[in-house]
Amino acid sequence: MKLEQYKVDALVVTHLPNLRYLCGFTGSAGVLLAAPRPVFFTDGRYAEQAAAEVLGARIVITRAAALAGVAAACAKLKLARIGIEADHLTVAQLAAFTSALGKGVKIVRLSGVVEAQRAIKDADEIELLRNAVNLSSRLFPGLLRSLRSGVAESSVAARLAYSARRHGAEAMSFETIVASGARSALPHGVASAAPLPPAGFVVLDYGVVADGYCSDMTRTIHLAKAPADARSLYMAVLEAQLAAISAVRPGATAGEVDLAARQELKRHKLDRYFTHSTGHGVGLEIHELPRLAARSDAILQPGMVITIEPGVYLPGKCGIRIEDMLLVTGSGYEVLTPVSKDFIELS
Ligand code: ZN
Ligand code: ZN
């Protein structure tokens, strides 16, 4: 991390995924003073864990709030300009930290410093992401078997979580979406008590956390034999997804990839039903940089791991989304999600 670039002497890192990324700490309370000589602060509960996990930083166990310890260290090291993670520090924490620092120290509000670095994955991270993707993909056949008319969406999600843990997942990477019937038109239709209908689309969007890294995939299946218009709606979304995938290459902007999906849907007069962005980065968190949104000028670079997930949502009727995870490579892309996207009609 180039602190000079941000014109600060140190960055106070409080966001837990950033802590994990920078020094390996996986606990739930700690602060890293990222400076020429980094110092990690945590409390007594984490003394043993920090000693085992933290790399590249001196460890200080504090009695009071970790940020008070950070302020004292800043004074001792005579640091004049301290960066903070403006997106992650609460107003109360900032006030306490400011008064603990005292006069003469300038607090610089920074945004996305570590996140920008995290957008490009190294070889070890790519391996962990592959493992997470493969684990969730192995759950898909069992997930399909659990889909039956009359079974509650929440029961489908609960079985999936149980099976994920039994396969070694630490957690689900977000609340599983099982959206059936008219609920499939809700882009974020988390599993409800609603029973699966006898016929219609079911959007299944889920992922797991394995070794700290997240996976994310969506498949939409049809319960019972589908009418022709349902099938062509599915094929339009699939074509849009494939068009966006083909647009992925190093040097392309995120906006170009997003546009590729939108143009394909426009050809089918469906673009106005695509109401969210085309994808996002994935890593230690489920939503990371880059955002693949309309007109985004973020540039895709080798080592980025992203989702491609266009969808169409016809209010009150139905919705379809198809989502894969991709690695941006030196020459183009690799689709990481191995699950078929053929149209599935479950009888
Ligand atoms: Zn998803
Ligand atoms: Zn996603």
Coordinates of C-alpha atoms and ligand atoms in Angstrom, one line a residue:
M1 CA 0.0 0.0 0.0
K2 CA 1.5 3.3 -1.1
L3 CA 0.8 5.7 1.8
E4 CA 2.6 8.6 0.1
Q5 CA 0.1 8.4 -2.7
Y6 CA -2.6 9.3 -0.2
K7 CA -0.4 11.9 1.5
V8 CA -0.7 10.2 4.9
D9 CA 1.9 8.8 7.4
A10 CA -0.4 5.9 8.3
L11 CA -3.7 4.4 7.6
V12 CA -5.9 3.2 10.5
V13 CA -7.6 0.0 9.2
T14 CA -10.8 -0.9 11.0
H15 CA -12.8 -2.9 8.3
L16 CA -12.5 -6.5 9.3
P17 CA -12.1 -7.9 5.7
N18 CA -9.3 -5.4 5.1
L19 CA -7.6 -6.5 8.4
R20 CA -7.8 -10.1 7.3
Y21 CA -6.4 -9.1 3.9
L22 CA -3.5 -7.1 5.2
C23 CA -2.4 -9.0 8.2
G24 CA -4.3 -12.3 8.4
F25 CA -6.4 -11.6 11.5
T26 CA -9.8 -13.3 11.3
G27 CA -11.2 -12.3 14.6
S28 CA -14.0 -9.7 15.1
A29 CA -12.3 -6.9 17.0
G30 CA -9.0 -5.3 16.1
V31 CA -7.4 -2.3 14.4
L32 CA -4.3 -2.2 12.2
L33 CA -2.1 0.9 12.2
A34 CA -0.7 0.5 8.7
A35 CA 2.5 2.5 8.8
P36 CA 6.1 2.0 7.8
R37 CA 6.2 -0.2 11.0
P38 CA 2.7 -1.7 11.2
V39 CA 1.1 -2.3 14.6
F40 CA -2.0 -4.4 15.2
F41 CA -4.2 -3.7 18.2
T42 CA -6.7 -6.0 19.8
D43 CA -8.0 -6.9 23.2
G44 CA -7.3 -9.8 25.6
R45 CA -10.0 -12.1 24.1
Y46 CA -7.9 -12.2 20.9
A47 CA -4.4 -12.4 22.3
E48 CA -3.8 -16.0 21.4
Q49 CA -5.6 -15.8 18.1
A50 CA -3.7 -12.7 17.1
A51 CA -0.3 -14.3 18.0
A52 CA -1.2 -17.3 15.8
E53 CA -2.6 -15.3 12.8
V54 CA -1.1 -11.9 12.5
L55 CA 1.8 -11.6 10.1
G56 CA 3.9 -8.5 9.4
A57 CA 2.7 -6.3 12.3
R58 CA 3.7 -5.9 16.0
I59 CA 0.8 -7.0 18.2
V60 CA -0.4 -4.8 21.1
I61 CA -3.1 -6.0 23.5
T62 CA -5.1 -3.1 24.8
R63 CA -7.4 -2.9 27.8
A64 CA -9.3 0.1 26.6
A65 CA -10.8 0.5 23.1
A66 CA -8.3 -0.5 20.4
L67 CA -8.6 2.9 18.7
A68 CA -7.4 4.6 22.0
G69 CA -4.3 2.5 21.7
V70 CA -3.9 3.5 18.1
A71 CA -4.2 7.2 19.1
A72 CA -1.5 6.8 21.7
A73 CA 0.8 5.0 19.2
C74 CA 0.3 7.8 16.7
A75 CA 1.4 10.4 19.3
K76 CA 4.4 8.3 20.3
L77 CA 5.5 7.8 16.6
K78 CA 4.8 11.5 16.0
L79 CA 2.6 10.8 13.0
A80 CA 1.1 14.0 11.6
R81 CA -1.3 12.9 9.0
I82 CA -3.5 9.8 9.8
G83 CA -5.7 8.2 7.2
I84 CA -9.0 6.6 8.3
E85 CA -11.4 4.3 6.4
A86 CA -14.2 6.8 6.0
D87 CA -16.6 4.1 4.8
H88 CA -16.2 2.0 7.8
L89 CA -15.6 4.2 10.9
T90 CA -18.7 5.2 12.8
V91 CA -19.4 8.8 13.7
A92 CA -18.9 8.0 17.4
Q93 CA -15.6 6.2 16.7
L94 CA -14.3 9.1 14.7
A95 CA -15.2 11.6 17.4
A96 CA -13.5 9.5 20.1
F97 CA -10.4 8.9 17.9
T98 CA -10.2 12.6 17.0
S99 CA -10.2 13.7 20.7
A100 CA -7.8 11.0 21.7
L101 CA -5.3 12.2 19.0
G102 CA -5.4 15.7 20.3
K103 CA -4.4 18.9 18.4
G104 CA -1.8 19.0 15.6
V105 CA -2.7 15.7 14.0
K106 CA -4.6 15.8 10.8
I107 CA -7.2 13.1 10.1
V108 CA -7.6 12.3 6.4
R109 CA -10.8 10.6 5.3
L110 CA -9.9 8.0 2.7
S111 CA -12.2 5.7 0.8
G112 CA -11.5 2.3 -0.8
V113 CA -7.7 2.3 -0.3
V114 CA -7.4 -1.4 0.7
E115 CA -10.5 -2.3 -1.4
A116 CA -8.8 -1.1 -4.6
Q117 CA -5.9 -3.4 -3.8
R118 CA -8.2 -6.3 -3.0
A119 CA -9.9 -6.1 -6.4
I120 CA -6.9 -7.8 -8.0
K121 CA -6.5 -11.3 -6.6
D122 CA -3.2 -13.1 -6.3
A123 CA -2.7 -16.7 -7.2
D124 CA -3.5 -18.0 -3.7
E125 CA -6.7 -16.0 -3.5
I126 CA -7.7 -17.3 -7.0
E127 CA -7.2 -20.8 -5.7
L128 CA -9.4 -20.2 -2.7
L129 CA -12.1 -18.6 -4.8
R130 CA -12.0 -21.6 -7.2
N131 CA -12.5 -23.8 -4.1
A132 CA -15.5 -21.8 -2.9
V133 CA -17.0 -21.8 -6.4
N134 CA -16.5 -25.6 -6.8
L135 CA -18.0 -26.3 -3.4
S136 CA -21.2 -24.3 -4.1
S137 CA -21.4 -25.9 -7.6
R138 CA -21.3 -29.4 -6.0
L139 CA -24.4 -28.5 -4.0
F140 CA -26.5 -27.7 -7.1
P141 CA -27.7 -31.2 -8.0
G142 CA -28.9 -31.7 -4.4
L143 CA -30.6 -28.3 -4.5
L144 CA -32.5 -29.3 -7.6
R145 CA -33.6 -32.5 -6.0
S146 CA -35.0 -30.5 -3.0
L147 CA -37.3 -28.5 -5.3
R148 CA -40.8 -29.8 -5.2
S149 CA -44.2 -28.1 -5.5
G150 CA -45.5 -27.4 -2.0
V151 CA -42.1 -27.2 -0.3
A152 CA -41.5 -23.9 1.4
E153 CA -38.7 -21.7 -0.2
S154 CA -37.2 -21.4 3.3
S155 CA -37.0 -25.1 3.6
V156 CA -35.1 -25.3 0.3
A157 CA -32.7 -22.6 1.6
A158 CA -32.3 -24.4 5.0
R159 CA -31.4 -27.7 3.3
L160 CA -28.9 -26.0 1.1
A161 CA -27.2 -24.4 4.1
Y162 CA -27.1 -27.7 6.0
S163 CA -25.6 -29.4 3.0
A164 CA -23.1 -26.6 2.5
R165 CA -21.8 -26.9 6.1
R166 CA -21.6 -30.6 5.7
H167 CA -19.4 -30.1 2.6
G168 CA -17.1 -27.9 4.6
A169 CA -18.4 -24.4 4.0
E170 CA -18.0 -21.9 6.9
A171 CA -21.2 -20.1 6.1
M172 CA -23.4 -19.0 3.2
S173 CA -21.9 -15.9 1.7
F174 CA -25.3 -14.1 1.8
E175 CA -28.9 -14.9 2.6
T176 CA -29.9 -17.5 0.0
I177 CA -32.4 -16.3 -2.6
V178 CA -35.1 -18.8 -3.5
A179 CA -37.7 -16.8 -5.3
S180 CA -40.6 -18.8 -6.9
G181 CA -43.6 -17.9 -9.0
A182 CA -44.4 -14.1 -9.0
R183 CA -41.7 -13.7 -6.3
S184 CA -39.1 -14.5 -8.9
A185 CA -39.7 -11.0 -10.2
L186 CA -38.1 -9.6 -7.0
P187 CA -34.3 -9.4 -7.8
H188 CA -33.6 -9.9 -4.1
G189 CA -36.3 -12.3 -3.2
V190 CA -34.7 -14.1 -0.2
A191 CA -36.4 -17.4 0.7
S192 CA -39.8 -16.8 2.3
A193 CA -42.3 -19.1 3.8
A194 CA -44.1 -19.4 0.5
P195 CA -44.6 -22.9 -0.9
L196 CA -43.1 -23.6 -4.3
P197 CA -46.0 -23.5 -6.9
P198 CA -46.8 -26.4 -9.2
A199 CA -45.4 -24.5 -12.2
G200 CA -43.2 -21.5 -13.0
F201 CA -39.7 -20.1 -12.6
V202 CA -37.6 -20.4 -9.4
V203 CA -34.6 -18.1 -9.1
L204 CA -31.9 -19.7 -7.0
D205 CA -29.0 -17.4 -6.0
Y206 CA -26.6 -18.5 -3.4
G207 CA -23.0 -18.9 -2.4
V208 CA -20.7 -20.2 0.3
V209 CA -17.7 -18.9 2.3
A210 CA -14.7 -21.3 2.3
D211 CA -11.4 -20.3 3.9
G212 CA -12.8 -16.7 4.1
Y213 CA -13.5 -16.4 0.4
C214 CA -17.0 -16.1 -1.1
S215 CA -18.8 -17.7 -4.1
D216 CA -21.9 -16.4 -5.8
M217 CA -24.0 -18.1 -8.5
T218 CA -27.6 -17.9 -9.8
R219 CA -29.6 -20.4 -11.8
T220 CA -33.2 -20.1 -12.7
I221 CA -35.2 -23.3 -13.3
H222 CA -38.7 -23.9 -14.4
L223 CA -41.1 -26.1 -12.4
A224 CA -43.1 -28.3 -14.8
K225 CA -43.1 -28.1 -18.5
A226 CA -42.6 -24.5 -19.7
P227 CA -44.8 -22.6 -22.2
A228 CA -42.9 -21.4 -25.3
D229 CA -42.8 -17.8 -24.1
A230 CA -41.1 -18.8 -20.8
R231 CA -38.5 -20.7 -22.7
S232 CA -37.7 -17.8 -25.0
L233 CA -37.5 -15.4 -22.1
Y234 CA -35.0 -17.7 -20.5
M235 CA -33.0 -17.9 -23.8
A236 CA -32.9 -14.1 -24.1
V237 CA -31.4 -13.7 -20.6
L238 CA -28.9 -16.5 -21.4
E239 CA -27.9 -14.7 -24.6
A240 CA -27.4 -11.5 -22.7
Q241 CA -25.3 -13.2 -20.1
L242 CA -23.2 -14.8 -22.8
A243 CA -22.8 -11.5 -24.6
A244 CA -21.6 -9.8 -21.4
I245 CA -19.2 -12.7 -20.8
S246 CA -17.7 -12.3 -24.3
A247 CA -17.1 -8.7 -23.6
V248 CA -14.8 -9.5 -20.6
R249 CA -11.1 -8.9 -21.3
P250 CA -8.3 -6.9 -19.7
G251 CA -8.6 -3.3 -20.6
A252 CA -12.3 -3.3 -21.2
T253 CA -14.3 -1.0 -19.0
A254 CA -17.0 -2.4 -16.6
G255 CA -19.5 -0.2 -18.5
E256 CA -18.7 -1.9 -21.8
V257 CA -19.5 -5.3 -20.3
D258 CA -22.7 -4.0 -18.7
L259 CA -23.7 -2.5 -22.1
A260 CA -23.1 -5.8 -23.9
A261 CA -25.8 -7.4 -21.7
R262 CA -28.2 -4.5 -22.1
Q263 CA -27.9 -4.3 -25.9
E264 CA -28.7 -8.0 -26.2
L265 CA -31.8 -7.6 -24.0
K266 CA -32.7 -4.5 -26.0
R267 CA -32.7 -6.6 -29.1
H268 CA -35.5 -8.7 -27.4
K269 CA -37.2 -5.5 -26.1
L270 CA -36.5 -6.6 -22.6
D271 CA -33.8 -4.0 -21.6
R272 CA -36.2 -2.0 -19.4
Y273 CA -36.8 -5.1 -17.3
F274 CA -33.1 -5.4 -16.4
T275 CA -33.1 -3.2 -13.3
H276 CA -29.8 -3.8 -11.7
S277 CA -26.1 -3.8 -12.7
T278 CA -24.5 -6.6 -14.5
G279 CA -22.1 -7.8 -11.9
H280 CA -19.6 -7.1 -9.1
G281 CA -16.2 -8.2 -7.8
V282 CA -16.1 -11.1 -5.3
G283 CA -13.5 -12.1 -2.7
L284 CA -13.3 -11.9 1.0
E285 CA -16.6 -10.0 0.7
I286 CA -19.6 -10.9 -1.5
H287 CA -19.6 -7.5 -3.1
E288 CA -16.3 -6.0 -4.0
L289 CA -14.8 -3.8 -6.6
P290 CA -15.2 -3.5 -9.5
R291 CA -18.9 -2.7 -9.9
L292 CA -20.0 -3.7 -13.4
A293 CA -22.6 -1.0 -13.7
A294 CA -23.9 1.1 -16.6
R295 CA -21.3 3.7 -17.8
S296 CA -18.8 2.6 -15.2
D297 CA -15.3 3.5 -16.4
A298 CA -13.5 1.0 -14.1
I299 CA -11.0 -0.9 -16.1
L300 CA -10.9 -4.7 -16.0
Q301 CA -7.5 -6.1 -15.1
P302 CA -6.0 -9.6 -15.0
G303 CA -6.6 -11.1 -11.5
M304 CA -10.1 -9.6 -11.0
V305 CA -12.8 -12.1 -10.1
I306 CA -16.2 -10.8 -11.0
T307 CA -19.8 -12.0 -11.5
I308 CA -21.8 -11.6 -14.7
E309 CA -25.5 -11.7 -13.7
P310 CA -28.0 -10.0 -16.0
G311 CA -31.7 -10.7 -15.3
V312 CA -35.2 -9.7 -16.4
Y313 CA -38.0 -9.1 -14.0
L314 CA -41.6 -8.8 -15.2
P315 CA -43.4 -7.3 -12.2
G316 CA -46.1 -9.5 -10.8
K317 CA -45.3 -12.3 -13.3
C318 CA -41.8 -13.8 -13.2
G319 CA -38.1 -13.2 -13.2
I320 CA -35.0 -14.8 -14.5
R321 CA -31.3 -14.3 -13.6
I322 CA -28.3 -16.3 -14.6
E323 CA -25.0 -15.7 -12.8
D324 CA -21.5 -17.1 -13.1
M325 CA -18.2 -16.1 -11.5
L326 CA -15.3 -15.3 -13.9
L327 CA -11.6 -14.7 -13.6
V328 CA -10.2 -11.9 -15.8
T329 CA -7.1 -13.4 -17.4
G330 CA -4.2 -11.9 -19.3
S331 CA -5.9 -12.5 -22.6
G332 CA -9.6 -12.6 -21.8
Y333 CA -11.6 -14.5 -19.2
E334 CA -12.2 -17.9 -17.6
V335 CA -15.7 -18.8 -16.4
L336 CA -15.1 -20.4 -13.0
T337 CA -18.7 -21.7 -12.4
P338 CA -18.9 -25.2 -14.0
V339 CA -22.7 -25.6 -13.6
S340 CA -24.7 -25.9 -16.9
K341 CA -26.9 -23.1 -18.0
D342 CA -29.2 -25.3 -20.2
F343 CA -32.9 -24.6 -19.7
I344 CA -34.1 -26.9 -16.9
E345 CA -37.8 -28.0 -16.6
L346 CA -38.3 -30.0 -13.4
S347 CA -41.2 -32.4 -13.6
Ligands
ZN1 ZN -25.8 -13.9 -6.7
ZN2 ZN -23.9 -11.5 -7.4

